[in-house]
C-alpha angles and dihedrals in degrees: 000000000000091000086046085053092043097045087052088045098053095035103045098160084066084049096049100045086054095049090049090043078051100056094034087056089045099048088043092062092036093055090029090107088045090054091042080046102049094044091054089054091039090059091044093053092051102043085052089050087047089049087048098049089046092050095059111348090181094079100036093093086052093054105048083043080056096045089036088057091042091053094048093049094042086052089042087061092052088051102055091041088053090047090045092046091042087055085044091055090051098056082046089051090043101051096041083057082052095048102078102052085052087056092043083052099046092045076048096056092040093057095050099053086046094055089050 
């Protein structure tokens, strides 16, 4: 066991790739139902899109152009709410940086009018 603990010590780069195969191994049978699960959907979604493009193929392109532009507007709104939160967080930032010289100056003030 002590040769097994000396051999990882002075070689890291073998502890750490088991410790990854081991994770890897871990999270694959932890996650195995979700992958079932999203192939299956996977398949579903594009069996109904197969049914719909042999029903009227004409309109197909119409309506992918449709989804596509309601996709681009709808990631065009998430990324002006994340600009205007991540200005937000800075003026947050920004005024707690600010907060501690106001309570220096107000425990200033106070000691002063109590030592008068």
């Amino acid at each position: 066991m002590d040769t097994i603990m000396e051999y990882l010590s002075a070689h890291p780069m073998i502890l750490k790739g088991i410790v990854i195969f081991a994770a890897v191994i871990i999270l694959y049978f932890i996650f195995k139902q979700f992958i079932k699960l999203a192939l299956v959907l996977l398949i579903i979604v594009l069996a109904v899109a197969g049914y719909y493009y042999f029903q009227d193929p004409h309109k197909m392109p119409e309506k992918v152009k449709n989804s596509i532009n309601s996709v681009k507007s709808g990631s065009d709104q998430v990324v002006e709410k994340s600009k205007s939160f991540y200005k937000d967080s800075q003026e947050l930032i920004d005024k707690t940086k600010e907060l501690p010289r106001d309570f220096n100056k107000l425990f200033k003030s106070a000691e002063d009018k109590a030592g008068k």
